[in-house]
Amino acid sequence: VTQAPLMIVLRSPTNGETIDTISQPIKNQNSYAFYGVPNGDYEVIASNADMHIQAPRRFTVKDADVTGVDLALLPNATISGLVAVAKANSEALECKNQRELHLEDIIVRFRRDESEEKRGDLLPIFPGYGVGIPDDKGVFTLSDLKPGRHRIELQLPAETWYVKALTVADLKPTIDPRNGLTVKSGDRLSGLRITIAEGAATLKGQVTLAEQTKLPTRLHVHLIPAEADALEDILRFAETNVDANGAFTVTNLAPGKYFLLARAIPGLASADKLMRPVAWDPSERKKLRKEAEAANLAIELKSCQQITGYELRLTK
């Protein structure tokens, strides 16, 4: 039995809404109970910093107590790696107000990306899940990953840095971590290398509309790499929300050529899409590129360039 504090969550099986939680240390006993639960359908999940439940347990309350909803915990996976800094080029050195980089200021995030978990409740149960802080040598370890596919995201300390490459050494068969890393319970994956570089560009602008046209309620701006050798490089795709007044900002962009596209988010199910970038899905990525090429709004971003006041027309 694990000795770490355990969080048990009672929630709705239809929308993932949390109804009640229990947080308790596990010592010589491992029982749990929720009291005053009304009639209805529920599911219960549990997790701590070291373990996870294999799948939520579902049950129904109907005018009587429910017992025997046991939760079997399994060990989480661990991923370790290194954040490396690419050698600066002469253009990058010209960035104005470039702050000194401390690797300890970088946050490495792993976001679980499983199709059955797109209900809008993808935030971790336990604070700190899927987050690692490199040491002064760039070494980091995440030891709290549930089984499944995880996407790598970096929170960089300044807008003048960007993620240049993701690689994994000594894995057979060879995998491309830009498409996510899949782990099983208890896995110990090492050799992940995240290369960052200075000289990122920033784009700030405004979505413009035809006369007597209203801005869609939910709108995203996409940047799609235009170079032939970057068509499938997910690191080069960017996506951001558009404010109610039409303003948008995209930072930490790798220098290069891009197509731009302002795209309305249709349908009632769009909340899930806000949490999952369109470029993560290969088929949606192709659709996005086709729309962007048809709109044919292109821009070239140079190293350290900061563009403001850019006008992007909404094509549809």
PDB file of C-alpha atoms in Angstrom:
ATOM      1  CA  VAL A   1       0.000   0.000   0.000  1.00  0.00           C
ATOM      2  CA  THR A   2       1.335   3.415  -0.908  1.00  0.00           C
ATOM      3  CA  GLN A   3       2.297   5.760   1.948  1.00  0.00           C
ATOM      4  CA  ALA A   4       1.772   8.999  -0.014  1.00  0.00           C
ATOM      5  CA  PRO A   5      -1.342  11.131   0.529  1.00  0.00           C
ATOM      6  CA  LEU A   6      -4.197   9.922  -1.619  1.00  0.00           C
ATOM      7  CA  MET A   7      -6.916  11.975  -3.284  1.00  0.00           C
ATOM      8  CA  ILE A   8     -10.203  10.241  -4.091  1.00  0.00           C
ATOM      9  CA  VAL A   9     -12.659  12.078  -6.337  1.00  0.00           C
ATOM     10  CA  LEU A  10     -16.388  11.451  -6.777  1.00  0.00           C
ATOM     11  CA  ARG A  11     -17.617  12.904 -10.050  1.00  0.00           C
ATOM     12  CA  SER A  12     -20.317  12.769 -12.719  1.00  0.00           C
ATOM     13  CA  PRO A  13     -19.686  10.142 -15.423  1.00  0.00           C
ATOM     14  CA  THR A  14     -21.381  12.305 -18.077  1.00  0.00           C
ATOM     15  CA  ASN A  15     -19.575  15.637 -17.813  1.00  0.00           C
ATOM     16  CA  GLY A  16     -16.685  14.920 -15.414  1.00  0.00           C
ATOM     17  CA  GLU A  17     -17.918  17.502 -12.879  1.00  0.00           C
ATOM     18  CA  THR A  18     -16.403  16.961  -9.434  1.00  0.00           C
ATOM     19  CA  ILE A  19     -19.018  16.310  -6.752  1.00  0.00           C
ATOM     20  CA  ASP A  20     -16.847  15.579  -3.705  1.00  0.00           C
ATOM     21  CA  THR A  21     -13.240  14.802  -2.814  1.00  0.00           C
ATOM     22  CA  ILE A  22     -11.428  13.021  -0.001  1.00  0.00           C
ATOM     23  CA  SER A  23      -7.764  13.623   0.736  1.00  0.00           C
ATOM     24  CA  GLN A  24      -6.184  11.357   3.327  1.00  0.00           C
ATOM     25  CA  PRO A  25      -2.887   9.673   4.211  1.00  0.00           C
ATOM     26  CA  ILE A  26      -2.827   5.916   3.730  1.00  0.00           C
ATOM     27  CA  LYS A  27      -1.213   4.034   6.619  1.00  0.00           C
ATOM     28  CA  ASN A  28      -2.493   0.743   7.936  1.00  0.00           C
ATOM     29  CA  GLN A  29      -5.945   1.048   6.432  1.00  0.00           C
ATOM     30  CA  ASN A  30      -7.095   1.906   2.935  1.00  0.00           C
ATOM     31  CA  SER A  31     -10.847   2.339   3.153  1.00  0.00           C
ATOM     32  CA  TYR A  32     -12.792   5.367   1.966  1.00  0.00           C
ATOM     33  CA  ALA A  33     -16.395   6.601   2.079  1.00  0.00           C
ATOM     34  CA  PHE A  34     -18.582   9.405   0.692  1.00  0.00           C
ATOM     35  CA  TYR A  35     -21.671  10.264   2.736  1.00  0.00           C
ATOM     36  CA  GLY A  36     -25.007  11.834   1.745  1.00  0.00           C
ATOM     37  CA  VAL A  37     -24.728  10.938  -1.942  1.00  0.00           C
ATOM     38  CA  PRO A  38     -28.112  11.401  -3.719  1.00  0.00           C
ATOM     39  CA  ASN A  39     -29.561   8.843  -6.113  1.00  0.00           C
ATOM     40  CA  GLY A  40     -27.841   8.849  -9.499  1.00  0.00           C
ATOM     41  CA  ASP A  41     -24.906   7.587 -11.542  1.00  0.00           C
ATOM     42  CA  TYR A  42     -21.355   8.307 -10.397  1.00  0.00           C
ATOM     43  CA  GLU A  43     -17.739   7.363 -10.909  1.00  0.00           C
ATOM     44  CA  VAL A  44     -14.859   7.434  -8.463  1.00  0.00           C
ATOM     45  CA  ILE A  45     -11.167   7.876  -9.246  1.00  0.00           C
ATOM     46  CA  ALA A  46      -8.072   7.998  -7.058  1.00  0.00           C
ATOM     47  CA  SER A  47      -4.487   9.109  -7.433  1.00  0.00           C
ATOM     48  CA  ASN A  48      -1.439  10.395  -5.619  1.00  0.00           C
ATOM     49  CA  ALA A  49       2.084  11.461  -6.552  1.00  0.00           C
ATOM     50  CA  ASP A  50       3.239   7.893  -7.186  1.00  0.00           C
ATOM     51  CA  MET A  51       0.215   5.824  -8.148  1.00  0.00           C
ATOM     52  CA  HIS A  52      -2.946   5.956 -10.260  1.00  0.00           C
ATOM     53  CA  ILE A  53      -6.136   3.967 -10.604  1.00  0.00           C
ATOM     54  CA  GLN A  54      -6.280   1.906 -13.766  1.00  0.00           C
ATOM     55  CA  ALA A  55      -9.769   3.179 -14.725  1.00  0.00           C
ATOM     56  CA  PRO A  56     -12.589   5.085 -12.983  1.00  0.00           C
ATOM     57  CA  ARG A  57     -15.082   2.824 -11.199  1.00  0.00           C
ATOM     58  CA  ARG A  58     -18.722   3.549 -12.041  1.00  0.00           C
ATOM     59  CA  PHE A  59     -21.692   2.813  -9.811  1.00  0.00           C
ATOM     60  CA  THR A  60     -25.321   3.805  -9.253  1.00  0.00           C
ATOM     61  CA  VAL A  61     -26.947   4.979  -6.019  1.00  0.00           C
ATOM     62  CA  LYS A  62     -30.621   4.008  -5.726  1.00  0.00           C
ATOM     63  CA  ASP A  63     -32.226   4.323  -2.269  1.00  0.00           C
ATOM     64  CA  ALA A  64     -29.465   2.345  -0.555  1.00  0.00           C
ATOM     65  CA  ASP A  65     -25.805   2.403   0.444  1.00  0.00           C
ATOM     66  CA  VAL A  66     -23.282   1.197  -2.133  1.00  0.00           C
ATOM     67  CA  THR A  67     -20.316  -0.881  -0.983  1.00  0.00           C
ATOM     68  CA  GLY A  68     -17.494  -2.804  -2.605  1.00  0.00           C
ATOM     69  CA  VAL A  69     -16.355  -0.077  -5.028  1.00  0.00           C
ATOM     70  CA  ASP A  70     -12.696  -1.041  -4.642  1.00  0.00           C
ATOM     71  CA  LEU A  71      -9.883   0.896  -6.294  1.00  0.00           C
ATOM     72  CA  ALA A  72      -6.692  -0.882  -7.387  1.00  0.00           C
ATOM     73  CA  LEU A  73      -3.708   1.457  -7.647  1.00  0.00           C
ATOM     74  CA  LEU A  74      -0.829   0.952 -10.099  1.00  0.00           C
ATOM     75  CA  PRO A  75       2.575   2.685 -10.280  1.00  0.00           C
ATOM     76  CA  ASN A  76       2.885   5.759 -12.486  1.00  0.00           C
ATOM     77  CA  ALA A  77       5.504   6.092 -15.231  1.00  0.00           C
ATOM     78  CA  THR A  78       8.674   8.176 -15.096  1.00  0.00           C
ATOM     79  CA  ILE A  79      10.292  10.207 -17.890  1.00  0.00           C
ATOM     80  CA  SER A  80      13.672  11.869 -17.505  1.00  0.00           C
ATOM     81  CA  GLY A  81      15.656  13.988 -19.887  1.00  0.00           C
ATOM     82  CA  LEU A  82      17.661  17.089 -20.604  1.00  0.00           C
ATOM     83  CA  VAL A  83      16.880  20.628 -21.715  1.00  0.00           C
ATOM     84  CA  ALA A  84      19.749  21.785 -23.947  1.00  0.00           C
ATOM     85  CA  VAL A  85      20.426  25.239 -25.389  1.00  0.00           C
ATOM     86  CA  ALA A  86      21.322  25.449 -29.084  1.00  0.00           C
ATOM     87  CA  LYS A  87      24.388  27.463 -30.004  1.00  0.00           C
ATOM     88  CA  ALA A  88      23.386  31.069 -30.643  1.00  0.00           C
ATOM     89  CA  ASN A  89      23.796  32.574 -34.077  1.00  0.00           C
ATOM     90  CA  SER A  90      24.757  36.168 -34.814  1.00  0.00           C
ATOM     91  CA  GLU A  91      21.178  37.223 -35.590  1.00  0.00           C
ATOM     92  CA  ALA A  92      19.849  35.898 -32.298  1.00  0.00           C
ATOM     93  CA  LEU A  93      22.469  37.861 -30.403  1.00  0.00           C
ATOM     94  CA  GLU A  94      20.834  41.036 -31.707  1.00  0.00           C
ATOM     95  CA  CYS A  95      17.630  40.448 -29.729  1.00  0.00           C
ATOM     96  CA  LYS A  96      16.861  43.541 -27.687  1.00  0.00           C
ATOM     97  CA  ASN A  97      16.264  43.245 -23.957  1.00  0.00           C
ATOM     98  CA  GLN A  98      17.289  39.582 -24.041  1.00  0.00           C
ATOM     99  CA  ARG A  99      17.277  38.355 -20.453  1.00  0.00           C
ATOM    100  CA  GLU A 100      19.843  35.873 -19.245  1.00  0.00           C
ATOM    101  CA  LEU A 101      18.519  32.334 -19.414  1.00  0.00           C
ATOM    102  CA  HIS A 102      18.448  30.196 -16.297  1.00  0.00           C
ATOM    103  CA  LEU A 103      17.426  26.618 -17.018  1.00  0.00           C
ATOM    104  CA  GLU A 104      15.729  26.414 -13.612  1.00  0.00           C
ATOM    105  CA  ASP A 105      13.184  29.002 -14.851  1.00  0.00           C
ATOM    106  CA  ILE A 106      11.881  26.610 -17.517  1.00  0.00           C
ATOM    107  CA  ILE A 107       8.826  24.457 -16.791  1.00  0.00           C
ATOM    108  CA  VAL A 108       8.489  21.150 -18.639  1.00  0.00           C
ATOM    109  CA  ARG A 109       4.870  19.985 -18.864  1.00  0.00           C
ATOM    110  CA  PHE A 110       3.479  16.656 -20.022  1.00  0.00           C
ATOM    111  CA  ARG A 111      -0.186  16.841 -21.000  1.00  0.00           C
ATOM    112  CA  ARG A 112      -2.082  13.568 -21.261  1.00  0.00           C
ATOM    113  CA  ASP A 113      -3.612  13.241 -24.723  1.00  0.00           C
ATOM    114  CA  GLU A 114      -6.066  10.343 -24.827  1.00  0.00           C
ATOM    115  CA  SER A 115      -9.237  10.420 -26.947  1.00  0.00           C
ATOM    116  CA  GLU A 116     -11.450   9.070 -24.175  1.00  0.00           C
ATOM    117  CA  GLU A 117     -10.490  11.980 -21.921  1.00  0.00           C
ATOM    118  CA  LYS A 118     -11.667  14.943 -23.998  1.00  0.00           C
ATOM    119  CA  ARG A 119     -14.563  15.940 -21.779  1.00  0.00           C
ATOM    120  CA  GLY A 120     -13.023  19.182 -20.634  1.00  0.00           C
ATOM    121  CA  ASP A 121     -11.700  17.774 -17.319  1.00  0.00           C
ATOM    122  CA  LEU A 122      -8.131  17.112 -18.455  1.00  0.00           C
ATOM    123  CA  LEU A 123      -6.597  19.020 -15.558  1.00  0.00           C
ATOM    124  CA  PRO A 124      -4.732  16.665 -13.221  1.00  0.00           C
ATOM    125  CA  ILE A 125      -6.327  15.478 -10.005  1.00  0.00           C
ATOM    126  CA  PHE A 126      -3.170  16.004  -8.002  1.00  0.00           C
ATOM    127  CA  PRO A 127      -1.411  19.419  -8.125  1.00  0.00           C
ATOM    128  CA  GLY A 128       1.934  19.223  -9.887  1.00  0.00           C
ATOM    129  CA  TYR A 129       1.118  16.260 -12.095  1.00  0.00           C
ATOM    130  CA  GLY A 130       3.110  16.158 -15.302  1.00  0.00           C
ATOM    131  CA  VAL A 131       5.397  19.056 -14.356  1.00  0.00           C
ATOM    132  CA  GLY A 132       9.184  19.048 -14.127  1.00  0.00           C
ATOM    133  CA  ILE A 133      11.756  21.765 -13.365  1.00  0.00           C
ATOM    134  CA  PRO A 134      15.248  21.328 -14.854  1.00  0.00           C
ATOM    135  CA  ASP A 135      18.260  21.791 -12.605  1.00  0.00           C
ATOM    136  CA  ASP A 136      21.125  24.131 -13.511  1.00  0.00           C
ATOM    137  CA  LYS A 137      22.463  21.473 -15.895  1.00  0.00           C
ATOM    138  CA  GLY A 138      19.097  21.091 -17.638  1.00  0.00           C
ATOM    139  CA  VAL A 139      18.324  17.646 -16.192  1.00  0.00           C
ATOM    140  CA  PHE A 140      14.696  16.962 -15.233  1.00  0.00           C
ATOM    141  CA  THR A 141      12.536  14.024 -14.141  1.00  0.00           C
ATOM    142  CA  LEU A 142       8.766  13.564 -14.094  1.00  0.00           C
ATOM    143  CA  SER A 143       7.726  10.618 -11.964  1.00  0.00           C
ATOM    144  CA  ASP A 144       3.957  11.001 -11.870  1.00  0.00           C
ATOM    145  CA  LEU A 145       2.675  10.154 -15.365  1.00  0.00           C
ATOM    146  CA  LYS A 146      -0.416   8.033 -15.887  1.00  0.00           C
ATOM    147  CA  PRO A 147      -0.229   5.418 -18.655  1.00  0.00           C
ATOM    148  CA  GLY A 148      -1.129   6.686 -22.114  1.00  0.00           C
ATOM    149  CA  ARG A 149       0.119   9.250 -24.595  1.00  0.00           C
ATOM    150  CA  HIS A 150       1.501  12.549 -23.329  1.00  0.00           C
ATOM    151  CA  ARG A 151       2.361  15.717 -25.213  1.00  0.00           C
ATOM    152  CA  ILE A 152       5.402  17.779 -24.262  1.00  0.00           C
ATOM    153  CA  GLU A 153       4.909  21.487 -23.664  1.00  0.00           C
ATOM    154  CA  LEU A 154       7.459  24.016 -22.400  1.00  0.00           C
ATOM    155  CA  GLN A 155       6.842  27.189 -20.470  1.00  0.00           C
ATOM    156  CA  LEU A 156       9.811  29.363 -21.394  1.00  0.00           C
ATOM    157  CA  PRO A 157      11.002  32.295 -19.258  1.00  0.00           C
ATOM    158  CA  ALA A 158      10.995  34.853 -22.095  1.00  0.00           C
ATOM    159  CA  GLU A 159       9.372  35.474 -25.481  1.00  0.00           C
ATOM    160  CA  THR A 160      12.749  35.417 -27.247  1.00  0.00           C
ATOM    161  CA  TRP A 161      13.170  31.628 -26.811  1.00  0.00           C
ATOM    162  CA  TYR A 162      11.552  28.801 -28.766  1.00  0.00           C
ATOM    163  CA  VAL A 163      11.564  24.990 -28.830  1.00  0.00           C
ATOM    164  CA  LYS A 164      13.808  23.932 -31.708  1.00  0.00           C
ATOM    165  CA  ALA A 165      13.855  20.132 -31.438  1.00  0.00           C
ATOM    166  CA  LEU A 166      12.567  17.122 -29.475  1.00  0.00           C
ATOM    167  CA  THR A 167      14.433  13.817 -29.673  1.00  0.00           C
ATOM    168  CA  VAL A 168      14.671  10.570 -27.712  1.00  0.00           C
ATOM    169  CA  ALA A 169      17.889   8.524 -27.692  1.00  0.00           C
ATOM    170  CA  ASP A 170      18.318   4.749 -27.529  1.00  0.00           C
ATOM    171  CA  LEU A 171      14.713   3.705 -28.135  1.00  0.00           C
ATOM    172  CA  LYS A 172      13.776   0.769 -30.360  1.00  0.00           C
ATOM    173  CA  PRO A 173      11.768   1.271 -32.463  1.00  0.00           C
ATOM    174  CA  THR A 174      12.687   4.907 -32.998  1.00  0.00           C
ATOM    175  CA  ILE A 175       9.878   7.313 -32.090  1.00  0.00           C
ATOM    176  CA  ASP A 176       9.285  10.995 -32.754  1.00  0.00           C
ATOM    177  CA  PRO A 177       8.432  12.710 -29.424  1.00  0.00           C
ATOM    178  CA  ARG A 178       6.947  15.660 -31.314  1.00  0.00           C
ATOM    179  CA  ASN A 179       3.912  13.399 -31.783  1.00  0.00           C
ATOM    180  CA  GLY A 180       3.789  12.547 -28.083  1.00  0.00           C
ATOM    181  CA  LEU A 181       5.258   9.844 -25.855  1.00  0.00           C
ATOM    182  CA  THR A 182       3.267   6.765 -24.875  1.00  0.00           C
ATOM    183  CA  VAL A 183       4.064   5.122 -21.540  1.00  0.00           C
ATOM    184  CA  LYS A 184       2.762   2.108 -19.631  1.00  0.00           C
ATOM    185  CA  SER A 185       2.338   1.711 -15.894  1.00  0.00           C
ATOM    186  CA  GLY A 186       5.729   1.584 -14.192  1.00  0.00           C
ATOM    187  CA  ASP A 187       7.742   2.589 -17.300  1.00  0.00           C
ATOM    188  CA  ARG A 188      11.068   4.343 -16.774  1.00  0.00           C
ATOM    189  CA  LEU A 189      11.810   6.293 -19.958  1.00  0.00           C
ATOM    190  CA  SER A 190      15.061   8.243 -20.265  1.00  0.00           C
ATOM    191  CA  GLY A 191      16.995   9.984 -23.009  1.00  0.00           C
ATOM    192  CA  LEU A 192      14.490  12.708 -23.863  1.00  0.00           C
ATOM    193  CA  ARG A 193      16.293  15.782 -25.178  1.00  0.00           C
ATOM    194  CA  ILE A 194      14.536  19.137 -25.544  1.00  0.00           C
ATOM    195  CA  THR A 195      16.556  21.695 -27.489  1.00  0.00           C
ATOM    196  CA  ILE A 196      15.664  25.358 -27.154  1.00  0.00           C
ATOM    197  CA  ALA A 197      17.111  28.294 -29.055  1.00  0.00           C
ATOM    198  CA  GLU A 198      17.152  32.047 -28.734  1.00  0.00           C
ATOM    199  CA  GLY A 199      15.905  34.350 -31.444  1.00  0.00           C
ATOM    200  CA  ALA A 200      12.144  33.694 -31.323  1.00  0.00           C
ATOM    201  CA  ALA A 201       9.764  36.080 -33.058  1.00  0.00           C
ATOM    202  CA  THR A 202       6.566  37.685 -31.752  1.00  0.00           C
ATOM    203  CA  LEU A 203       3.452  38.536 -33.744  1.00  0.00           C
ATOM    204  CA  LYS A 204       0.748  40.849 -32.424  1.00  0.00           C
ATOM    205  CA  GLY A 205      -2.210  41.876 -34.516  1.00  0.00           C
ATOM    206  CA  GLN A 206      -5.894  42.328 -35.125  1.00  0.00           C
ATOM    207  CA  VAL A 207      -8.428  40.189 -36.973  1.00  0.00           C
ATOM    208  CA  THR A 208     -10.267  42.406 -39.466  1.00  0.00           C
ATOM    209  CA  LEU A 209     -13.763  41.852 -40.850  1.00  0.00           C
ATOM    210  CA  ALA A 210     -15.806  42.945 -43.795  1.00  0.00           C
ATOM    211  CA  GLU A 211     -18.236  45.813 -43.174  1.00  0.00           C
ATOM    212  CA  GLN A 212     -21.350  44.944 -41.161  1.00  0.00           C
ATOM    213  CA  THR A 213     -19.810  41.612 -40.130  1.00  0.00           C
ATOM    214  CA  LYS A 214     -19.595  40.517 -36.509  1.00  0.00           C
ATOM    215  CA  LEU A 215     -16.609  38.807 -34.977  1.00  0.00           C
ATOM    216  CA  PRO A 216     -17.383  35.125 -34.223  1.00  0.00           C
ATOM    217  CA  THR A 217     -17.854  34.312 -30.556  1.00  0.00           C
ATOM    218  CA  ARG A 218     -14.924  31.921 -30.540  1.00  0.00           C
ATOM    219  CA  LEU A 219     -12.019  32.482 -32.877  1.00  0.00           C
ATOM    220  CA  HIS A 220      -8.457  31.169 -33.142  1.00  0.00           C
ATOM    221  CA  VAL A 221      -5.477  32.367 -35.136  1.00  0.00           C
ATOM    222  CA  HIS A 222      -3.221  29.651 -36.552  1.00  0.00           C
ATOM    223  CA  LEU A 223       0.322  29.839 -37.889  1.00  0.00           C
ATOM    224  CA  ILE A 224       1.209  26.977 -40.247  1.00  0.00           C
ATOM    225  CA  PRO A 225       4.782  26.441 -41.504  1.00  0.00           C
ATOM    226  CA  ALA A 226       5.055  27.197 -45.216  1.00  0.00           C
ATOM    227  CA  GLU A 227       8.411  25.532 -45.953  1.00  0.00           C
ATOM    228  CA  ALA A 228       8.188  22.133 -47.639  1.00  0.00           C
ATOM    229  CA  ASP A 229      10.532  20.502 -45.109  1.00  0.00           C
ATOM    230  CA  ALA A 230       8.398  21.658 -42.156  1.00  0.00           C
ATOM    231  CA  LEU A 231       4.967  20.436 -43.268  1.00  0.00           C
ATOM    232  CA  GLU A 232       4.762  17.873 -40.452  1.00  0.00           C
ATOM    233  CA  ASP A 233       6.868  19.640 -37.844  1.00  0.00           C
ATOM    234  CA  ILE A 234       4.383  20.128 -35.021  1.00  0.00           C
ATOM    235  CA  LEU A 235       6.831  22.390 -33.203  1.00  0.00           C
ATOM    236  CA  ARG A 236       6.359  24.965 -35.962  1.00  0.00           C
ATOM    237  CA  PHE A 237       2.556  25.118 -35.672  1.00  0.00           C
ATOM    238  CA  ALA A 238       1.055  27.749 -33.376  1.00  0.00           C
ATOM    239  CA  GLU A 239      -2.483  28.484 -32.228  1.00  0.00           C
ATOM    240  CA  THR A 240      -3.893  31.240 -30.025  1.00  0.00           C
ATOM    241  CA  ASN A 241      -7.208  32.692 -28.857  1.00  0.00           C
ATOM    242  CA  VAL A 242      -8.537  35.918 -30.325  1.00  0.00           C
ATOM    243  CA  ASP A 243      -9.837  38.473 -27.823  1.00  0.00           C
ATOM    244  CA  ALA A 244     -13.380  39.797 -27.998  1.00  0.00           C
ATOM    245  CA  ASN A 245     -12.063  42.958 -29.694  1.00  0.00           C
ATOM    246  CA  GLY A 246     -10.182  40.933 -32.344  1.00  0.00           C
ATOM    247  CA  ALA A 247      -6.682  41.282 -30.889  1.00  0.00           C
ATOM    248  CA  PHE A 248      -4.254  38.357 -30.772  1.00  0.00           C
ATOM    249  CA  THR A 249      -0.652  37.681 -29.707  1.00  0.00           C
ATOM    250  CA  VAL A 250       1.636  34.774 -30.612  1.00  0.00           C
ATOM    251  CA  THR A 251       5.046  34.492 -28.956  1.00  0.00           C
ATOM    252  CA  ASN A 252       8.029  32.099 -28.911  1.00  0.00           C
ATOM    253  CA  LEU A 253       7.824  31.530 -32.677  1.00  0.00           C
ATOM    254  CA  ALA A 254      10.686  29.883 -34.548  1.00  0.00           C
ATOM    255  CA  PRO A 255      11.963  32.094 -37.381  1.00  0.00           C
ATOM    256  CA  GLY A 256      10.653  31.044 -40.776  1.00  0.00           C
ATOM    257  CA  LYS A 257       7.838  31.335 -43.292  1.00  0.00           C
ATOM    258  CA  TYR A 258       4.224  30.812 -42.217  1.00  0.00           C
ATOM    259  CA  PHE A 259       0.690  30.811 -43.530  1.00  0.00           C
ATOM    260  CA  LEU A 260      -1.769  32.614 -41.259  1.00  0.00           C
ATOM    261  CA  LEU A 261      -5.388  31.665 -40.786  1.00  0.00           C
ATOM    262  CA  ALA A 262      -8.187  33.086 -38.632  1.00  0.00           C
ATOM    263  CA  ARG A 263     -10.610  30.250 -37.996  1.00  0.00           C
ATOM    264  CA  ALA A 264     -13.964  30.305 -36.204  1.00  0.00           C
ATOM    265  CA  ILE A 265     -14.649  27.420 -33.818  1.00  0.00           C
ATOM    266  CA  PRO A 266     -18.091  26.036 -34.628  1.00  0.00           C
ATOM    267  CA  GLY A 267     -20.425  23.824 -32.620  1.00  0.00           C
ATOM    268  CA  LEU A 268     -21.254  23.265 -28.990  1.00  0.00           C
ATOM    269  CA  ALA A 269     -18.425  20.760 -28.582  1.00  0.00           C
ATOM    270  CA  SER A 270     -15.715  23.330 -29.207  1.00  0.00           C
ATOM    271  CA  ALA A 271     -14.666  23.533 -25.544  1.00  0.00           C
ATOM    272  CA  ASP A 272     -12.610  20.349 -25.969  1.00  0.00           C
ATOM    273  CA  LYS A 273     -10.853  21.730 -29.043  1.00  0.00           C
ATOM    274  CA  LEU A 274      -9.736  24.763 -27.082  1.00  0.00           C
ATOM    275  CA  MET A 275      -7.764  22.459 -24.808  1.00  0.00           C
ATOM    276  CA  ARG A 276      -6.250  20.363 -27.595  1.00  0.00           C
ATOM    277  CA  PRO A 277      -4.346  22.137 -30.404  1.00  0.00           C
ATOM    278  CA  VAL A 278      -5.686  21.335 -33.872  1.00  0.00           C
ATOM    279  CA  ALA A 279      -2.202  20.472 -35.155  1.00  0.00           C
ATOM    280  CA  TRP A 280      -1.967  17.481 -32.813  1.00  0.00           C
ATOM    281  CA  ASP A 281      -4.353  15.534 -35.057  1.00  0.00           C
ATOM    282  CA  PRO A 282      -2.793  14.497 -38.423  1.00  0.00           C
ATOM    283  CA  SER A 283      -6.068  14.650 -40.381  1.00  0.00           C
ATOM    284  CA  GLU A 284      -7.049  18.004 -38.861  1.00  0.00           C
ATOM    285  CA  ARG A 285      -3.551  19.270 -39.571  1.00  0.00           C
ATOM    286  CA  LYS A 286      -4.027  18.513 -43.271  1.00  0.00           C
ATOM    287  CA  LYS A 287      -7.372  20.336 -43.276  1.00  0.00           C
ATOM    288  CA  LEU A 288      -5.799  23.293 -41.539  1.00  0.00           C
ATOM    289  CA  ARG A 289      -2.999  23.463 -44.111  1.00  0.00           C
ATOM    290  CA  LYS A 290      -5.448  23.202 -47.024  1.00  0.00           C
ATOM    291  CA  GLU A 291      -7.510  26.113 -45.656  1.00  0.00           C
ATOM    292  CA  ALA A 292      -4.395  28.179 -45.001  1.00  0.00           C
ATOM    293  CA  GLU A 293      -2.991  27.608 -48.481  1.00  0.00           C
ATOM    294  CA  ALA A 294      -6.342  28.549 -50.020  1.00  0.00           C
ATOM    295  CA  ALA A 295      -6.430  31.777 -48.000  1.00  0.00           C
ATOM    296  CA  ASN A 296      -2.809  32.395 -49.062  1.00  0.00           C
ATOM    297  CA  LEU A 297      -1.953  34.852 -46.285  1.00  0.00           C
ATOM    298  CA  ALA A 298       1.770  34.409 -45.745  1.00  0.00           C
ATOM    299  CA  ILE A 299       4.386  36.023 -43.556  1.00  0.00           C
ATOM    300  CA  GLU A 300       8.105  35.545 -42.982  1.00  0.00           C
ATOM    301  CA  LEU A 301       9.359  35.975 -39.429  1.00  0.00           C
ATOM    302  CA  LYS A 302      13.011  36.772 -38.901  1.00  0.00           C
ATOM    303  CA  SER A 303      15.088  35.992 -35.854  1.00  0.00           C
ATOM    304  CA  CYS A 304      14.133  38.213 -32.884  1.00  0.00           C
ATOM    305  CA  GLN A 305      11.550  40.078 -34.975  1.00  0.00           C
ATOM    306  CA  GLN A 306       8.637  41.675 -33.135  1.00  0.00           C
ATOM    307  CA  ILE A 307       5.698  42.569 -35.354  1.00  0.00           C
ATOM    308  CA  THR A 308       2.859  44.670 -33.968  1.00  0.00           C
ATOM    309  CA  GLY A 309      -0.290  46.001 -35.583  1.00  0.00           C
ATOM    310  CA  TYR A 310      -0.554  43.140 -38.081  1.00  0.00           C
ATOM    311  CA  GLU A 311      -3.980  42.989 -39.759  1.00  0.00           C
ATOM    312  CA  LEU A 312      -5.323  39.504 -40.474  1.00  0.00           C
ATOM    313  CA  ARG A 313      -8.557  39.313 -42.402  1.00  0.00           C
ATOM    314  CA  LEU A 314     -11.156  36.709 -41.545  1.00  0.00           C
ATOM    315  CA  THR A 315     -11.698  34.773 -44.742  1.00  0.00           C
ATOM    316  CA  LYS A 316     -14.693  32.696 -43.665  1.00  0.00           C
TER     317      LYS A 316
END
